[in-house]
């Protein structure tokens, strides 16, 4: 991997910094890199977090080699790609794009794609998305690799509410799929037989001859989830059994306690399924009359028992999203985790960061109590590379040969012993690749060529082989190539083959106006101003799941929703009557 030393004359440094503080960023490239005046420079920004930057250094070398004898500027031959790894996202990255950043191509996480395109911060790259890839020895186009849903979302910026369509242009491409949820230690599950049998009993907890695993959450035998809890009811019972034999069910970072919301999000997604989850982002916008997804909503409580009705959620009744019955049961499960202490103690330690949590999970076989499940994203193993090295040294074992960590399919229903459908994975990281609209004319075509190169079949494969992560575009890894990945990455790829994938993005203008709330602060409540988040409410405030749920209804009302979103309704003079049909 290249790590060069940058030597920049003081006059050049001052000239760059004169552009503003943000313009200095790519003077501090990882390790530094010496500017080669005989080549054309291309500046590439990368969020150096979940997938790291090593994969990009590998792309850099292949691209520079491919064009080492090509002139992009008069008097220069070849290209020098200068990588700028950083941790900017959301508002911080937006300020970079609005300011004097010198970077040309961006690989970003938690990017507000539609908003940034509408603000003119992203370059139109429709040409490279639609033109063929023959210059790289490949047939077809990048657009051919995109699903219809992804094409629609990417080309629906600059949305015309009257005509209900965007400008049809591409301003970015999917970067990587960041699934968030639960990973589990298969060796612990196997050793203690933490699986359900076909009689609905935990195998390790019962004196029974029936060791046949149940069909698991998807209800189909042989799909890799056999024996895992099919319902929240079973999941809670399993956690209680783990606790009774000195195994802590969960661990997560106490420093970034919003990570606990990952569990809530992933459970809700799994129970709702793909179509019902996507109502969060589509608001039934394109559904024909009579084909809308019908949601079960709670209209009140009879004591502690929910009173349930059904309703159609659309752009004018979006506040009903927070009254869904499934949300209450997920909150109830979350409350049980805290009140029964189904977590490693450091999970509520404010100085315990996510990498510490990953390391404790990796060491789960050697700790007392043992740790069975990690709440994090599918990228955790990449971030834990140093922790894995330490663990191998301290405990004298080979991580790849002697451990078995896997992605965990979650319950697909609230009660019972039968699963209710495919695993549903939600790509929640909003990761995109794009080109800065302010890219100098002299580097514009080179920037486009580089981005196009990154989305060839060969480079898409290389990305996955380097990071263990996938991209939401069509490409195929052979069985031989998959076998080169670690066990954990293989488990995700195997599950993805049968999973339904939800993308937290939409062309719907109401979604775009509420993107921050729907993706980052969905679980905020109005119990009071102190206990407004699940991990605070349940751990410190001792708030009940019922009161937390009722607080969501206080925060998201018909009046507040209409006040905030009326300008984004397609039919701005029409508000759908709240029509909730009681469930007998």
mmCIF file of C-alpha atoms in Angstrom, residues 93-94 97-98 104 106 108 111-125 154 157-158 167 169-173 432-439:
data_model
loop_
_atom_site.group_PDB
_atom_site.id
_atom_site.type_symbol
_atom_site.label_atom_id
_atom_site.label_comp_id
_atom_site.label_asym_id
_atom_site.label_seq_id
_atom_site.Cartn_x
_atom_site.Cartn_y
_atom_site.Cartn_z
ATOM 1 C CA UNK A 93 -19.482 17.476 4.740
ATOM 2 C CA UNK A 94 -22.137 19.811 3.373
ATOM 3 C CA UNK A 97 -18.947 21.139 -0.373
ATOM 4 C CA UNK A 98 -20.330 24.645 0.037
ATOM 5 C CA UNK A 104 -12.898 16.420 -6.833
ATOM 6 C CA UNK A 106 -16.124 11.946 -3.072
ATOM 7 C CA UNK A 108 -19.208 9.732 1.376
ATOM 8 C CA UNK A 111 -24.784 12.019 2.595
ATOM 9 C CA UNK A 112 -28.002 13.905 1.895
ATOM 10 C CA UNK A 113 -27.939 13.108 -1.798
ATOM 11 C CA UNK A 114 -31.175 14.736 -2.968
ATOM 12 C CA UNK A 115 -30.686 17.882 -0.898
ATOM 13 C CA UNK A 116 -27.101 18.371 -2.058
ATOM 14 C CA UNK A 117 -28.043 17.785 -5.683
ATOM 15 C CA UNK A 118 -30.872 20.313 -5.381
ATOM 16 C CA UNK A 119 -28.424 22.849 -3.926
ATOM 17 C CA UNK A 120 -26.117 22.432 -6.915
ATOM 18 C CA UNK A 121 -23.278 20.872 -4.902
ATOM 19 C CA UNK A 122 -22.998 17.708 -7.022
ATOM 20 C CA UNK A 123 -21.901 17.442 -10.656
ATOM 21 C CA UNK A 124 -24.233 15.955 -13.271
ATOM 22 C CA UNK A 125 -22.640 12.586 -14.145
ATOM 23 C CA UNK A 154 -31.106 8.831 -8.133
ATOM 24 C CA UNK A 157 -33.725 15.304 -7.695
ATOM 25 C CA UNK A 158 -34.835 18.865 -8.536
ATOM 26 C CA UNK A 167 -34.917 16.233 -13.800
ATOM 27 C CA UNK A 169 -30.196 13.298 -14.238
ATOM 28 C CA UNK A 170 -27.680 11.349 -12.182
ATOM 29 C CA UNK A 171 -25.620 13.209 -9.589
ATOM 30 C CA UNK A 172 -24.175 10.235 -7.747
ATOM 31 C CA UNK A 173 -23.934 6.455 -7.417
ATOM 32 C CA UNK A 432 -22.819 7.705 -2.138
ATOM 33 C CA UNK A 433 -20.043 8.409 -4.598
ATOM 34 C CA UNK A 434 -20.182 11.696 -6.488
ATOM 35 C CA UNK A 435 -18.146 14.503 -8.041
ATOM 36 C CA UNK A 436 -17.984 17.976 -6.562
ATOM 37 C CA UNK A 437 -19.833 20.514 -8.703
ATOM 38 C CA UNK A 438 -16.870 22.875 -8.249
ATOM 39 C CA UNK A 439 -14.388 20.480 -9.840
#
